[in-house]
Amino acid sequence: MDFFRIRNLRSLEDTGRIALKPITVLVGTNSSGKSSFLRSFPLLKQSIETPTDSPLLWFGRYVDYGSLSDAANRAASEKRIAIEFGFKLEVPMGYYMSHEDLDLSPVPIPIAVSITLGPSEISDGARIVACDIEFDGLPVHLSFSQDTRVTKFTVGEFDALKAGPPLALRPAAFILPSIFSYEDGGLAPARRVVFQPYFPEHPPTQDIFHSPFRDPIRNDALKDIIRPMLHGRASDETVERIALSLAAGTASWMLEHFRRISAPPSWSASIAAIGEKSEVFQRLRERIIANTIPIFLEKADQYIAEFAAGVGYMGPLRATAQRYYRIQDLAVREVDFQGENLAMFLRSLSDAQREQFASFSRRYFNFEVSHRSSGGHVEIILKEHGSPEGINLADMGFGYSQVLPVIAQLWSSVPQGRRRVKRRHRLLAIEQPELHLHPAYQTRLADMLAGFAKNPRQPLSLIVETHSESIVNRLGEMVREDRLRPEDVQILLFSKPPRSPASIIRTAGFHEDGALKDWPYGFFASGAIDSDVNSGS
């Protein structure tokens, strides 16, 4: 995932496109929008873990936004919220072909897709009002009625809805809309859409190139452009074959693809005479992409659902240490968002993993974490460097119990050892990891975060909300020491003028020497809050 954008979620009127860098630090005054932004990621995660009537589950396991009406910006003219995703799809998308059928290697297609949610009159919840796509810069827009019919479908200048059979939402999806064509007397639009849970261990096995809804829905409009490019004796079968062989991709890829397909010489001559900016090429491209949109939405929906499933979240109110934890025969793969299952997580580790985790905590925090089982209960044991024996976590300072879940979740977020895993982008959102920690430990926390900035085995983005000057300063020191690249870290500064419903987000970062750039003077000073409020910035 390359970037993320939110509009009209609480005080976030429009975040703009926020790049998902290896490290993103959120700072700002209270109630300035930091948590609303960070919690939008666990909002996505909880939304694909259970069937829902809306793409987003506003009140769930991790976060509580209430409802669409509660979550929408109170000053907005309409109760609508939009979320945009930016990424690249590395498959050319045609209807009757697989990768092996194409004569060019796939290239990443820059994609931006957003959904706009509004009130539903049918389910008393939220529904998809519109979906907007930028397909390698080409704008695509779909609007939907209350009864799930597509009411507008444009690709660039092409009105795709007028060029073929009527369209409606399919009755099942993950987060994005999924559309199909229907005819009078055939399939009828579903009255409601159920958004399904996504299980990363068992992803959908359906081949998107052989979907039951894959028939080209705008092929006649495409053939109308192709026919004048061929000699007058070209048969309908030849026109049909060419139409079905054209695949979508970047503009440059498509033009080269047009030149390479097997077609009569008249086609090759026509293609040789056009360029990416020509009207004929634009009309061809618009109609090919219009044909591709149903299959594209399926593929993009799976991509976003997989990303959401890979989100990890650590909330600000973490569980306090207990002296004993009752043993539960559960296989725990990751620490939950409050750290309540930390003891069972430690118990679920293999001997090799326990040693790896102990080494990890020793490297960054100078103590080892282990567990001890006895009489149906488990203790969490900490052993500080140089200490002859371990101590029960309940007998240690409160800060230890607050930082341990963060350490464990970070460690478990990337593959350990030599185990082969699928490389997928993971995102870990952490609220106030520095709670109850001495500044010296806060700097060690920054070291740990930076250690995950570039993991060759697992793409990982960390989004950290903090009030810690020590963490920010330490990240700068690591940039200066060449242990962290300045382009791998950004700082988002949140503020909200008095009596304003909208947050202001500014981006800061580090120079090569580790000095802060675009940083407001005195941001962490004791009078910064009053100054910020009085200035209205």
PDB file of C-alpha atoms in Angstrom, residues 2-159:
ATOM      1  CA  ASP A   2       1.525   3.305  -1.097  1.00  0.00           C
ATOM      2  CA  PHE A   3      -0.770   5.892   0.476  1.00  0.00           C
ATOM      3  CA  PHE A   4      -3.974   6.361   2.439  1.00  0.00           C
ATOM      4  CA  ARG A   5      -6.471   9.211   2.583  1.00  0.00           C
ATOM      5  CA  ILE A   6      -9.534   9.994   4.706  1.00  0.00           C
ATOM      6  CA  ARG A   7     -12.203  12.618   4.208  1.00  0.00           C
ATOM      7  CA  ASN A   8     -14.846  13.731   6.712  1.00  0.00           C
ATOM      8  CA  LEU A   9     -14.003  11.243   9.468  1.00  0.00           C
ATOM      9  CA  ARG A  10     -14.528  13.166  12.701  1.00  0.00           C
ATOM     10  CA  SER A  11     -12.238  16.203  12.567  1.00  0.00           C
ATOM     11  CA  LEU A  12     -10.330  14.859   9.550  1.00  0.00           C
ATOM     12  CA  GLU A  13     -11.942  16.951   6.821  1.00  0.00           C
ATOM     13  CA  ASP A  14      -9.308  15.819   4.327  1.00  0.00           C
ATOM     14  CA  THR A  15      -5.969  14.301   5.296  1.00  0.00           C
ATOM     15  CA  GLY A  16      -4.645  14.440   1.765  1.00  0.00           C
ATOM     16  CA  ARG A  17      -2.715  11.452   0.489  1.00  0.00           C
ATOM     17  CA  ILE A  18      -0.535  10.249   3.368  1.00  0.00           C
ATOM     18  CA  ALA A  19       2.374   8.084   2.240  1.00  0.00           C
ATOM     19  CA  LEU A  20       2.719   4.856   4.219  1.00  0.00           C
ATOM     20  CA  LYS A  21       6.423   5.060   4.972  1.00  0.00           C
ATOM     21  CA  PRO A  22       8.311   2.579   7.147  1.00  0.00           C
ATOM     22  CA  ILE A  23       7.896   4.967  10.127  1.00  0.00           C
ATOM     23  CA  THR A  24       5.171   7.588  10.513  1.00  0.00           C
ATOM     24  CA  VAL A  25       5.071   9.455  13.831  1.00  0.00           C
ATOM     25  CA  LEU A  26       1.886  11.305  14.815  1.00  0.00           C
ATOM     26  CA  VAL A  27       2.278  14.240  17.203  1.00  0.00           C
ATOM     27  CA  GLY A  28       0.009  17.077  18.252  1.00  0.00           C
ATOM     28  CA  THR A  29      -2.263  18.405  20.948  1.00  0.00           C
ATOM     29  CA  ASN A  30      -5.079  16.383  22.451  1.00  0.00           C
ATOM     30  CA  SER A  31      -8.236  16.047  20.311  1.00  0.00           C
ATOM     31  CA  SER A  32      -6.424  17.219  17.202  1.00  0.00           C
ATOM     32  CA  GLY A  33      -7.219  14.129  15.096  1.00  0.00           C
ATOM     33  CA  LYS A  34      -4.212  11.865  15.730  1.00  0.00           C
ATOM     34  CA  SER A  35      -6.202   8.970  17.153  1.00  0.00           C
ATOM     35  CA  SER A  36      -8.943   9.303  14.530  1.00  0.00           C
ATOM     36  CA  PHE A  37      -6.333   8.853  11.819  1.00  0.00           C
ATOM     37  CA  LEU A  38      -4.436   6.013  13.499  1.00  0.00           C
ATOM     38  CA  ARG A  39      -7.588   4.106  14.469  1.00  0.00           C
ATOM     39  CA  SER A  40      -8.854   4.085  10.893  1.00  0.00           C
ATOM     40  CA  PHE A  41      -6.476   1.159  10.325  1.00  0.00           C
ATOM     41  CA  PRO A  42      -7.880  -1.119  13.065  1.00  0.00           C
ATOM     42  CA  LEU A  43     -11.287   0.058  11.789  1.00  0.00           C
ATOM     43  CA  LEU A  44     -10.420  -1.614   8.484  1.00  0.00           C
ATOM     44  CA  LYS A  45      -9.187  -4.722  10.283  1.00  0.00           C
ATOM     45  CA  GLN A  46     -12.333  -5.205  12.365  1.00  0.00           C
ATOM     46  CA  SER A  47     -14.436  -4.614   9.247  1.00  0.00           C
ATOM     47  CA  ILE A  48     -13.079  -7.664   7.403  1.00  0.00           C
ATOM     48  CA  GLU A  49     -13.213  -9.998  10.408  1.00  0.00           C
ATOM     49  CA  THR A  50     -16.993 -10.408  10.470  1.00  0.00           C
ATOM     50  CA  PRO A  51     -19.927 -10.215   8.007  1.00  0.00           C
ATOM     51  CA  THR A  52     -21.435  -6.718   7.883  1.00  0.00           C
ATOM     52  CA  ASP A  53     -24.078  -4.729   6.001  1.00  0.00           C
ATOM     53  CA  SER A  54     -21.593  -1.909   5.419  1.00  0.00           C
ATOM     54  CA  PRO A  55     -17.987  -1.921   4.169  1.00  0.00           C
ATOM     55  CA  LEU A  56     -16.915  -0.508   7.555  1.00  0.00           C
ATOM     56  CA  LEU A  57     -17.871  -1.856  10.970  1.00  0.00           C
ATOM     57  CA  TRP A  58     -17.966   1.371  12.983  1.00  0.00           C
ATOM     58  CA  PHE A  59     -18.276  -0.305  16.394  1.00  0.00           C
ATOM     59  CA  GLY A  60     -16.273  -3.470  16.817  1.00  0.00           C
ATOM     60  CA  ARG A  61     -13.552  -5.346  18.606  1.00  0.00           C
ATOM     61  CA  TYR A  62     -10.787  -2.750  18.339  1.00  0.00           C
ATOM     62  CA  VAL A  63     -12.304   0.714  17.970  1.00  0.00           C
ATOM     63  CA  ASP A  64     -15.653   2.427  18.468  1.00  0.00           C
ATOM     64  CA  TYR A  65     -16.714   5.183  16.083  1.00  0.00           C
ATOM     65  CA  GLY A  66     -20.399   4.694  16.928  1.00  0.00           C
ATOM     66  CA  SER A  67     -22.092   4.871  13.534  1.00  0.00           C
ATOM     67  CA  LEU A  68     -21.650   6.655  10.235  1.00  0.00           C
ATOM     68  CA  SER A  69     -23.607   9.592  11.625  1.00  0.00           C
ATOM     69  CA  ASP A  70     -21.432   9.705  14.755  1.00  0.00           C
ATOM     70  CA  ALA A  71     -18.174   9.336  12.811  1.00  0.00           C
ATOM     71  CA  ALA A  72     -18.871  11.936  10.101  1.00  0.00           C
ATOM     72  CA  ASN A  73     -17.449  15.434  10.433  1.00  0.00           C
ATOM     73  CA  ARG A  74     -20.110  17.464  12.193  1.00  0.00           C
ATOM     74  CA  ALA A  75     -19.643  20.457   9.891  1.00  0.00           C
ATOM     75  CA  ALA A  76     -19.979  18.459   6.662  1.00  0.00           C
ATOM     76  CA  SER A  77     -23.006  19.335   4.538  1.00  0.00           C
ATOM     77  CA  GLU A  78     -23.719  15.608   4.037  1.00  0.00           C
ATOM     78  CA  LYS A  79     -23.076  12.674   6.370  1.00  0.00           C
ATOM     79  CA  ARG A  80     -20.575  11.059   4.049  1.00  0.00           C
ATOM     80  CA  ILE A  81     -17.122   9.614   4.682  1.00  0.00           C
ATOM     81  CA  ALA A  82     -14.575   8.690   2.021  1.00  0.00           C
ATOM     82  CA  ILE A  83     -11.506   6.465   2.260  1.00  0.00           C
ATOM     83  CA  GLU A  84      -8.917   6.258  -0.509  1.00  0.00           C
ATOM     84  CA  PHE A  85      -6.234   3.619  -1.063  1.00  0.00           C
ATOM     85  CA  GLY A  86      -3.179   3.995  -3.279  1.00  0.00           C
ATOM     86  CA  PHE A  87      -1.268   0.940  -4.483  1.00  0.00           C
ATOM     87  CA  LYS A  88       0.032  -0.873  -7.547  1.00  0.00           C
ATOM     88  CA  LEU A  89      -1.445  -3.964  -9.142  1.00  0.00           C
ATOM     89  CA  GLU A  90       1.165  -6.049 -10.897  1.00  0.00           C
ATOM     90  CA  VAL A  91      -1.151  -7.929 -13.241  1.00  0.00           C
ATOM     91  CA  PRO A  92      -2.406  -6.834 -16.645  1.00  0.00           C
ATOM     92  CA  MET A  93      -6.137  -7.411 -16.630  1.00  0.00           C
ATOM     93  CA  GLY A  94      -7.903  -8.843 -19.653  1.00  0.00           C
ATOM     94  CA  TYR A  95     -11.045 -10.910 -19.840  1.00  0.00           C
ATOM     95  CA  TYR A  96     -10.177 -14.027 -21.783  1.00  0.00           C
ATOM     96  CA  MET A  97      -6.503 -14.346 -21.053  1.00  0.00           C
ATOM     97  CA  SER A  98      -4.110 -15.305 -18.305  1.00  0.00           C
ATOM     98  CA  HIS A  99      -0.560 -14.066 -17.840  1.00  0.00           C
ATOM     99  CA  GLU A 100       0.738 -16.753 -20.194  1.00  0.00           C
ATOM    100  CA  ASP A 101      -1.504 -15.481 -22.997  1.00  0.00           C
ATOM    101  CA  LEU A 102       0.013 -11.995 -22.950  1.00  0.00           C
ATOM    102  CA  ASP A 103       2.967 -11.052 -25.110  1.00  0.00           C
ATOM    103  CA  LEU A 104       4.449  -8.577 -22.619  1.00  0.00           C
ATOM    104  CA  SER A 105       5.666  -8.956 -19.052  1.00  0.00           C
ATOM    105  CA  PRO A 106       3.293  -7.483 -16.454  1.00  0.00           C
ATOM    106  CA  VAL A 107       4.083  -4.000 -15.181  1.00  0.00           C
ATOM    107  CA  PRO A 108       2.837  -2.372 -11.958  1.00  0.00           C
ATOM    108  CA  ILE A 109      -0.267  -0.274 -12.583  1.00  0.00           C
ATOM    109  CA  PRO A 110      -0.529   2.798 -10.302  1.00  0.00           C
ATOM    110  CA  ILE A 111      -3.988   2.700  -8.745  1.00  0.00           C
ATOM    111  CA  ALA A 112      -5.971   5.003  -6.474  1.00  0.00           C
ATOM    112  CA  VAL A 113      -9.404   3.788  -5.437  1.00  0.00           C
ATOM    113  CA  SER A 114     -11.784   5.474  -3.016  1.00  0.00           C
ATOM    114  CA  ILE A 115     -15.198   4.609  -1.671  1.00  0.00           C
ATOM    115  CA  THR A 116     -17.679   7.164  -0.396  1.00  0.00           C
ATOM    116  CA  LEU A 117     -20.112   5.973   2.256  1.00  0.00           C
ATOM    117  CA  GLY A 118     -23.457   7.562   3.030  1.00  0.00           C
ATOM    118  CA  PRO A 119     -26.652   6.710   4.947  1.00  0.00           C
ATOM    119  CA  SER A 120     -28.702   3.741   3.779  1.00  0.00           C
ATOM    120  CA  GLU A 121     -32.474   3.918   3.744  1.00  0.00           C
ATOM    121  CA  ILE A 122     -32.722   0.126   3.567  1.00  0.00           C
ATOM    122  CA  SER A 123     -30.449  -1.132   6.353  1.00  0.00           C
ATOM    123  CA  ASP A 124     -30.398   1.937   8.658  1.00  0.00           C
ATOM    124  CA  GLY A 125     -26.624   1.760   8.367  1.00  0.00           C
ATOM    125  CA  ALA A 126     -24.149   2.913   5.742  1.00  0.00           C
ATOM    126  CA  ARG A 127     -23.958   2.095   2.054  1.00  0.00           C
ATOM    127  CA  ILE A 128     -21.533   2.741  -0.791  1.00  0.00           C
ATOM    128  CA  VAL A 129     -22.620   5.929  -2.529  1.00  0.00           C
ATOM    129  CA  ALA A 130     -19.765   6.165  -5.010  1.00  0.00           C
ATOM    130  CA  CYS A 131     -16.465   4.631  -6.031  1.00  0.00           C
ATOM    131  CA  ASP A 132     -13.725   6.651  -7.725  1.00  0.00           C
ATOM    132  CA  ILE A 133     -10.663   5.138  -9.370  1.00  0.00           C
ATOM    133  CA  GLU A 134      -7.516   6.560 -10.898  1.00  0.00           C
ATOM    134  CA  PHE A 135      -6.248   3.893 -13.259  1.00  0.00           C
ATOM    135  CA  ASP A 136      -2.735   5.040 -14.189  1.00  0.00           C
ATOM    136  CA  GLY A 137      -4.077   8.599 -14.105  1.00  0.00           C
ATOM    137  CA  LEU A 138      -7.317   7.862 -15.990  1.00  0.00           C
ATOM    138  CA  PRO A 139     -10.370   8.829 -13.869  1.00  0.00           C
ATOM    139  CA  VAL A 140     -13.169   6.295 -13.399  1.00  0.00           C
ATOM    140  CA  HIS A 141     -16.366   7.082 -11.503  1.00  0.00           C
ATOM    141  CA  LEU A 142     -19.272   4.880 -10.381  1.00  0.00           C
ATOM    142  CA  SER A 143     -22.373   5.999  -8.464  1.00  0.00           C
ATOM    143  CA  PHE A 144     -24.879   3.666  -6.818  1.00  0.00           C
ATOM    144  CA  SER A 145     -28.559   3.993  -5.890  1.00  0.00           C
ATOM    145  CA  GLN A 146     -30.175   2.945  -2.643  1.00  0.00           C
ATOM    146  CA  ASP A 147     -31.308  -0.307  -4.314  1.00  0.00           C
ATOM    147  CA  THR A 148     -27.717  -1.169  -5.402  1.00  0.00           C
ATOM    148  CA  ARG A 149     -28.051  -0.218  -9.081  1.00  0.00           C
ATOM    149  CA  VAL A 150     -25.225   1.577 -10.855  1.00  0.00           C
ATOM    150  CA  THR A 151     -26.529   5.031 -11.784  1.00  0.00           C
ATOM    151  CA  LYS A 152     -23.332   6.455 -13.290  1.00  0.00           C
ATOM    152  CA  PHE A 153     -20.266   4.844 -14.829  1.00  0.00           C
ATOM    153  CA  THR A 154     -17.725   6.989 -16.630  1.00  0.00           C
ATOM    154  CA  VAL A 155     -14.174   6.256 -17.763  1.00  0.00           C
ATOM    155  CA  GLY A 156     -12.457   9.454 -18.805  1.00  0.00           C
ATOM    156  CA  GLU A 157     -14.793  10.978 -21.423  1.00  0.00           C
ATOM    157  CA  PHE A 158     -16.560   7.682 -22.084  1.00  0.00           C
ATOM    158  CA  ASP A 159     -20.076   7.224 -20.653  1.00  0.00           C
TER     159      ASP A 159
END
